[in-house]
Coordinates of C-alpha atoms in Angstrom, one line a residue:
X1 CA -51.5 -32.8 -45.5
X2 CA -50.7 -36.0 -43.5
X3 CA -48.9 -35.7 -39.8
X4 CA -45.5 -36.8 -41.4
X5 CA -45.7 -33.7 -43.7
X6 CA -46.9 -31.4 -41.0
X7 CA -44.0 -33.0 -38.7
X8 CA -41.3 -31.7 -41.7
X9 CA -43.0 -28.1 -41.9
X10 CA -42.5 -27.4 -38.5
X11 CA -39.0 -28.5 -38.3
X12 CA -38.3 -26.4 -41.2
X13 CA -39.9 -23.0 -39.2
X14 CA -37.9 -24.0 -36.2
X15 CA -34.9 -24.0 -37.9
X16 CA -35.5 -20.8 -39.9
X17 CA -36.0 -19.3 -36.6
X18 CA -32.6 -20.4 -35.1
X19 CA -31.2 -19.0 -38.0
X20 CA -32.4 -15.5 -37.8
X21 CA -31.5 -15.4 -34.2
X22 CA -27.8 -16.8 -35.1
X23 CA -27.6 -13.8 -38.1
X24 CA -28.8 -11.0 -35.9
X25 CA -26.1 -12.0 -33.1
X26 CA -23.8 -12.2 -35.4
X27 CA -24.7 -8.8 -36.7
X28 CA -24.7 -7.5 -33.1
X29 CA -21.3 -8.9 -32.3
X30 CA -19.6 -7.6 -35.9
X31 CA -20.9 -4.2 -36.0
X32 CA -18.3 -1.2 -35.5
X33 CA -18.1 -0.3 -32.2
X34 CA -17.8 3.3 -31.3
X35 CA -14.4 4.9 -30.1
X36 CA -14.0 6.5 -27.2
X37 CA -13.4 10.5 -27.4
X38 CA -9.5 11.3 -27.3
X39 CA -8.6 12.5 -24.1
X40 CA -7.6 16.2 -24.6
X41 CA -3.6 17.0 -24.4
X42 CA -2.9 17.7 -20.8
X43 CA -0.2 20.7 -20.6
X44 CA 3.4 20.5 -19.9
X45 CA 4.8 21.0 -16.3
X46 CA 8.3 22.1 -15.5
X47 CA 8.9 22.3 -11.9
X48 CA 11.6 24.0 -10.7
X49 CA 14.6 21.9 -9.4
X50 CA 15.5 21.4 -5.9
X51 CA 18.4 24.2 -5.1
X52 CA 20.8 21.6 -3.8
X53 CA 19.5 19.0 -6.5
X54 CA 19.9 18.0 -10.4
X55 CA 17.7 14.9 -10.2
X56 CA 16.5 14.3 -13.5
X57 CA 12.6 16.0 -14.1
X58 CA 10.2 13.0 -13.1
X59 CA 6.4 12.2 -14.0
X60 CA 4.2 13.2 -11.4
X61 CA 2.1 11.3 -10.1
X62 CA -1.7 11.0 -10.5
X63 CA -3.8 12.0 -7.1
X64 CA -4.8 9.3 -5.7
X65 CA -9.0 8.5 -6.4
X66 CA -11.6 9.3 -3.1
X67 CA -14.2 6.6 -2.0
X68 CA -17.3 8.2 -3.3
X69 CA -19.3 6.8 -0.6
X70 CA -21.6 9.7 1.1
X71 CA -20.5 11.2 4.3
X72 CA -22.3 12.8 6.8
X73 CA -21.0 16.4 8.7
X74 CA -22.0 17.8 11.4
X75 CA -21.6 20.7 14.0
X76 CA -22.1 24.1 13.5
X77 CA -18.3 25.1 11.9
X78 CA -17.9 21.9 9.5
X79 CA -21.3 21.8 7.9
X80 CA -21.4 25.9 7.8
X81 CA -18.0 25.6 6.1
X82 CA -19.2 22.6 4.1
X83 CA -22.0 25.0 2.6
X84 CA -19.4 27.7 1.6
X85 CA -17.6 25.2 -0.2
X86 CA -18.5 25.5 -4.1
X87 CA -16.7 21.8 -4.6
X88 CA -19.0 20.3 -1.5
X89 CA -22.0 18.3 -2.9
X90 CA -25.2 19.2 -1.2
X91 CA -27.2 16.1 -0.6
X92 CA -29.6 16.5 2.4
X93 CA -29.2 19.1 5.3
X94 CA -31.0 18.5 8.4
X95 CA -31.6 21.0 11.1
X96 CA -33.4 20.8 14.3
X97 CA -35.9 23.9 14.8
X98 CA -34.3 25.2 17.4
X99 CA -31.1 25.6 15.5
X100 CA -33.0 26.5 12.4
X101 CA -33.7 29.4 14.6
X102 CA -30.3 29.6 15.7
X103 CA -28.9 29.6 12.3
X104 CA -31.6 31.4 10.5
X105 CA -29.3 34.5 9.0
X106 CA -26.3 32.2 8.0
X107 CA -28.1 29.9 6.0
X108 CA -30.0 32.5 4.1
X109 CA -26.8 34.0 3.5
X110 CA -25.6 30.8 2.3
X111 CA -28.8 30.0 -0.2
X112 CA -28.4 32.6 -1.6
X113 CA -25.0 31.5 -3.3
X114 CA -27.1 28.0 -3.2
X115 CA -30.3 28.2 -4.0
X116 CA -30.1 24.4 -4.3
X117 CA -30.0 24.4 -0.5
X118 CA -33.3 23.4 1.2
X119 CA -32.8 22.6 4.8
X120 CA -35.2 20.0 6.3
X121 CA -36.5 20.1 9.7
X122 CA -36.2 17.4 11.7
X123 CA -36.7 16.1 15.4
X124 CA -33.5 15.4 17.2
X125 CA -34.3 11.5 16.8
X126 CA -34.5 11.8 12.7
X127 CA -31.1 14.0 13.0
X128 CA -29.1 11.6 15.5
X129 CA -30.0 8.4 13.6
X130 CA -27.0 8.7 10.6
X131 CA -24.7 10.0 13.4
X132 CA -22.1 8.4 15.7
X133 CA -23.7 8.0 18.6
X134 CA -22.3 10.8 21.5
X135 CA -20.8 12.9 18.9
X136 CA -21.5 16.9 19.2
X137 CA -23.9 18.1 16.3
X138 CA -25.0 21.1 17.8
X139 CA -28.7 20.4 15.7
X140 CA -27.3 20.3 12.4
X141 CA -25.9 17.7 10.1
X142 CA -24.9 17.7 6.1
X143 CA -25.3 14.4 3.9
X144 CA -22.3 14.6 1.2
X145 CA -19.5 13.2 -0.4
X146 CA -16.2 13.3 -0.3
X147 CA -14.6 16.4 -1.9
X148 CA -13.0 16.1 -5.4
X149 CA -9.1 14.7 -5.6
X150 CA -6.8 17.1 -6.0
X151 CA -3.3 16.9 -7.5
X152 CA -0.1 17.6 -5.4
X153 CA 1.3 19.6 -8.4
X154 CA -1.6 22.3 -8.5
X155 CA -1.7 23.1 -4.8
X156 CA 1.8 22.9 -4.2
X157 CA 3.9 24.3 -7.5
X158 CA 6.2 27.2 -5.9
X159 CA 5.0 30.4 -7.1
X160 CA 7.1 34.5 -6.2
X161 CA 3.9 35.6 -3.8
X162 CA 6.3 34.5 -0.5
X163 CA 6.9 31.6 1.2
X164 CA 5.4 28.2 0.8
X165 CA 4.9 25.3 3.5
X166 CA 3.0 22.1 3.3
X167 CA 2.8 19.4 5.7
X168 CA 3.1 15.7 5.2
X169 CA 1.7 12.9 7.6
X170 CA 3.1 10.2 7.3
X171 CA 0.8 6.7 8.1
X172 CA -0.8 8.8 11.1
X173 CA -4.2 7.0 11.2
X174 CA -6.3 8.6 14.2
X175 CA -8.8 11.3 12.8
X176 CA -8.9 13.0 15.9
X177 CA -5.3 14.2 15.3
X178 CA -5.3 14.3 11.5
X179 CA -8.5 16.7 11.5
X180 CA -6.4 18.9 14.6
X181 CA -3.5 19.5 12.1
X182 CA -5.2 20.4 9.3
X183 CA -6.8 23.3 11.9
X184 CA -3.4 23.9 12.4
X185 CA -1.8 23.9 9.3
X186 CA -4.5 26.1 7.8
X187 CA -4.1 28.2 10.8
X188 CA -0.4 28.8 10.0
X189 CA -0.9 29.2 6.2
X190 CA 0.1 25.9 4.9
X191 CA -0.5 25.2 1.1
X192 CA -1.4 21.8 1.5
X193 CA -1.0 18.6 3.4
X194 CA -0.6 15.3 2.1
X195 CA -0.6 11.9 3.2
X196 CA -0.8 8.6 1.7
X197 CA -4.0 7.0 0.4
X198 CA -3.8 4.0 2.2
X199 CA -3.2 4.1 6.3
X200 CA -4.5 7.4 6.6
X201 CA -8.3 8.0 7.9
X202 CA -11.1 8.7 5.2
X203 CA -12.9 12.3 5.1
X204 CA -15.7 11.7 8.0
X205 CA -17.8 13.8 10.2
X206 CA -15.0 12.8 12.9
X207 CA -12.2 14.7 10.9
X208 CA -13.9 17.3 10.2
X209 CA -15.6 18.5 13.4
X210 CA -12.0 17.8 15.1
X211 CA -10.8 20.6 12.0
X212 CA -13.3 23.1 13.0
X213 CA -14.1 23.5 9.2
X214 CA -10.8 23.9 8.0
X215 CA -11.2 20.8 5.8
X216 CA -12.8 22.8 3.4
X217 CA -10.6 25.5 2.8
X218 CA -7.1 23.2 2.6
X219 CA -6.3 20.9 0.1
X220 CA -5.7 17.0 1.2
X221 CA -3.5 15.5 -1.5
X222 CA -3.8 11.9 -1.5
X223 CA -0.9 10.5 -3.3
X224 CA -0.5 6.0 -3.8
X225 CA 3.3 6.7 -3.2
X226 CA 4.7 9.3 -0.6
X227 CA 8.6 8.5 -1.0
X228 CA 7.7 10.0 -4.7
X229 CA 6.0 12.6 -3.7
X230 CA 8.4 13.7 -1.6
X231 CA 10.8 13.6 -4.7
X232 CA 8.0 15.8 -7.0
X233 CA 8.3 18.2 -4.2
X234 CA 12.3 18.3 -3.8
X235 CA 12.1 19.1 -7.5
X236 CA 9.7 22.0 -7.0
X237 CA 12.2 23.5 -4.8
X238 CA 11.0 22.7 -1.1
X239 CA 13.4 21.7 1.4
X240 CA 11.8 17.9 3.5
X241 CA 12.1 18.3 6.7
X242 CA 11.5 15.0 9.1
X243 CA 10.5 15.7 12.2
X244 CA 12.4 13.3 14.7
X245 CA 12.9 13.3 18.7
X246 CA 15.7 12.0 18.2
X247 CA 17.6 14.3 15.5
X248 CA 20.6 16.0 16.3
X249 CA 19.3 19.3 14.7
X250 CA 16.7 21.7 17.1
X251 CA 14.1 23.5 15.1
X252 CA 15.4 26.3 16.8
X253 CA 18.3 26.2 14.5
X254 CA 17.0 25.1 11.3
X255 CA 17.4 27.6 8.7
X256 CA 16.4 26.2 5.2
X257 CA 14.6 29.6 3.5
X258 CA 11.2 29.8 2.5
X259 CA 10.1 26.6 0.8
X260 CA 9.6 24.3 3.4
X261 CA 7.9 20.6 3.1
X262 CA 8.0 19.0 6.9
X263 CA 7.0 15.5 7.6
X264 CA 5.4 14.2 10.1
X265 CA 5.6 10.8 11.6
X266 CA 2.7 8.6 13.6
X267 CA 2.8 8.4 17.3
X268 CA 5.0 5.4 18.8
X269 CA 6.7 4.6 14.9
X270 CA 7.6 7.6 13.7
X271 CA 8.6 8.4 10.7
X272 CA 9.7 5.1 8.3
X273 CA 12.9 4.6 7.2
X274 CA 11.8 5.5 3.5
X275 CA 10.3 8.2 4.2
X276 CA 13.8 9.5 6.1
X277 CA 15.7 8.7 3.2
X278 CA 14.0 10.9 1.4
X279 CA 13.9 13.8 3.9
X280 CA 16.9 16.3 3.7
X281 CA 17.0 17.1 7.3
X282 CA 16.5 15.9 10.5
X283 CA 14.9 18.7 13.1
X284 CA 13.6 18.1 16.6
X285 CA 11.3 20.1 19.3
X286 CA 13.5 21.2 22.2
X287 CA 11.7 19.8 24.8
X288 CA 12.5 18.4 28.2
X289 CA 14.0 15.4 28.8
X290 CA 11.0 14.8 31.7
X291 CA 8.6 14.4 28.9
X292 CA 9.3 11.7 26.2
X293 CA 7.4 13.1 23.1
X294 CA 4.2 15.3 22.9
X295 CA 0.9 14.5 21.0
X296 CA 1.2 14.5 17.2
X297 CA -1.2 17.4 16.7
X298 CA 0.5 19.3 19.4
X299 CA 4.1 18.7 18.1
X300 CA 3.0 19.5 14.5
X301 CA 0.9 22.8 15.6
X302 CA 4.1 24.1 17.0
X303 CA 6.5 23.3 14.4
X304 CA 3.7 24.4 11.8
X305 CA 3.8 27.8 13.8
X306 CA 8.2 28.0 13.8
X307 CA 8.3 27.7 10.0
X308 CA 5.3 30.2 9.3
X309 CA 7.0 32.9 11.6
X310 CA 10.6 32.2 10.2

């Protein structure tokens, strides 16, 4: 066969070759591609209407998603809550041996609910080193994620067993004072509270050891818009209720029944104008004029405690 010939027969493969390749992309790119699965038909809802209210029944919104980036606990009351918590993920729990020791009977109590749960332990140093530094872990830290959104309508729908509360925060940022008023609020029997998803801290090991553990047992609704939250709950039936230094109306003398949704403004700011226009009330702490305003968690422990004993 002379070189031209040979020449010719390779061109020929080569272009066989490309063609295959071309037909099997094509083949890729035309095939069926499988549907998703139909998403399964979500119930109806019919909240009750607000008693002075005939707004028209609106679409609640969807919970707002969590960063899923891990956490880390720590301190003896958040991490032991943590582990009592079915919806906590379990990642890595590190204990010095001292508190091992210390702890011995509450965590076997615990693994036995979790027998997923295998403590490691570690020296101080290995412990410390995911931690802010100077924060109080009492020899014991929990590697997690943030807990599962949960919707406003399923924690907060108005039920006969008594009265109802919830708490809403409105753009208060520091997690100092947000995890002190979930303590509070769970110590006074609140439902829920809810703030925004934005301007409002992210679960951390800060929040929780300043809640004492009470960040497992309340839900945190986080809701893109709170002016329409506040409507979803005015057509369950609660009553808002902004709290505002400078309201004509004393706590003392608010009288609203049972169903009770009180907002709460950040320190300095307040309360934003659309969140007040979509409060029923305004109510204020009686307090002396020698004192311009107390600390958030303060002023929301006490008015968390006036509703719960009304």
């Amino acid at each position: 066969m002379s070189k031209k010939d040979q020449k010719a027969q390779r061109h020929g493969q080569k272009r066989d070759n490309s063609a295959r390749k071309s037909s099997k992309e094509s083949r890729r790119e035309l095939a069926p591609k499988k549907s998703p699965a139909p998403l399964a038909p979500q119930p109806a809802r019919n909240p009750a209407k607000h008693p002075s209210d005939s707004r028209p029944e609106r679409r609640p919104q969807r919970p707002a998603s969590h960063d899923a980036t891990d956490l880390w606990l720590f301190g003896k009351h958040p991490v032991m809550a943590a582990l009592q918590n079915p919806a906590r993920p379990i990642k890595r729990l590190f204990v010095t041996k001292r508190s091992a020791e210390q702890y011995k009977e509450e965590l076997y109590s615990i693994m036995e609910d979790r027998p997923e749960l295998s403590p490691e332990i570690v020296p101080i140093e290995a412990l410390m080193k995911p931690l802010p530094d100077e924060c109080v872990h009492q020899g014991i830290a929990l590697q997690t994620a943030p807990l599962p959104a949960v919707a406003l309508q399923d924690c907060c729908a108005i039920t006969e067993d008594g009265s109802h509360l919830v708490l809403i925060l409105d753009q208060i940022t520091d997690p100092h004072n947000v995890g002190a008023i979930i303590r509070s609020a769970a110590a006074f029997g609140a439902r829920a509270i809810i703030s925004t998803d934005r301007n409002a801290p992210p679960e951390s090991g800060t929040l929780a050891k300043s809640s004492s553990g009470a960040l497992e047992v309340l839900p945190w609704v986080r809701v893109t818009n709170l002016s329409r939250a506040l409507d979803e709950l005015a057509d369950m039936g609660y009553w808002r209720l902004g709290m505002d230094g400078a309201a004509d109306l004393s706590i003392r003398d608010a009288d609203f029944g049972q169903n009770i949704a009180l907002v709460m403004g950040a320190e300095g700011k307040g309360l934003r104008k659309g969140t007040v226009s979509h409060c029923d009330a305004l109510i204020k702490l009686p307090i002396q004029r020698t004192v311009e305003s107390l600390n958030v968690s303060n002023a929301a422990a006490i008015a968390l405690y006036a509703f719960s004993a009304s």
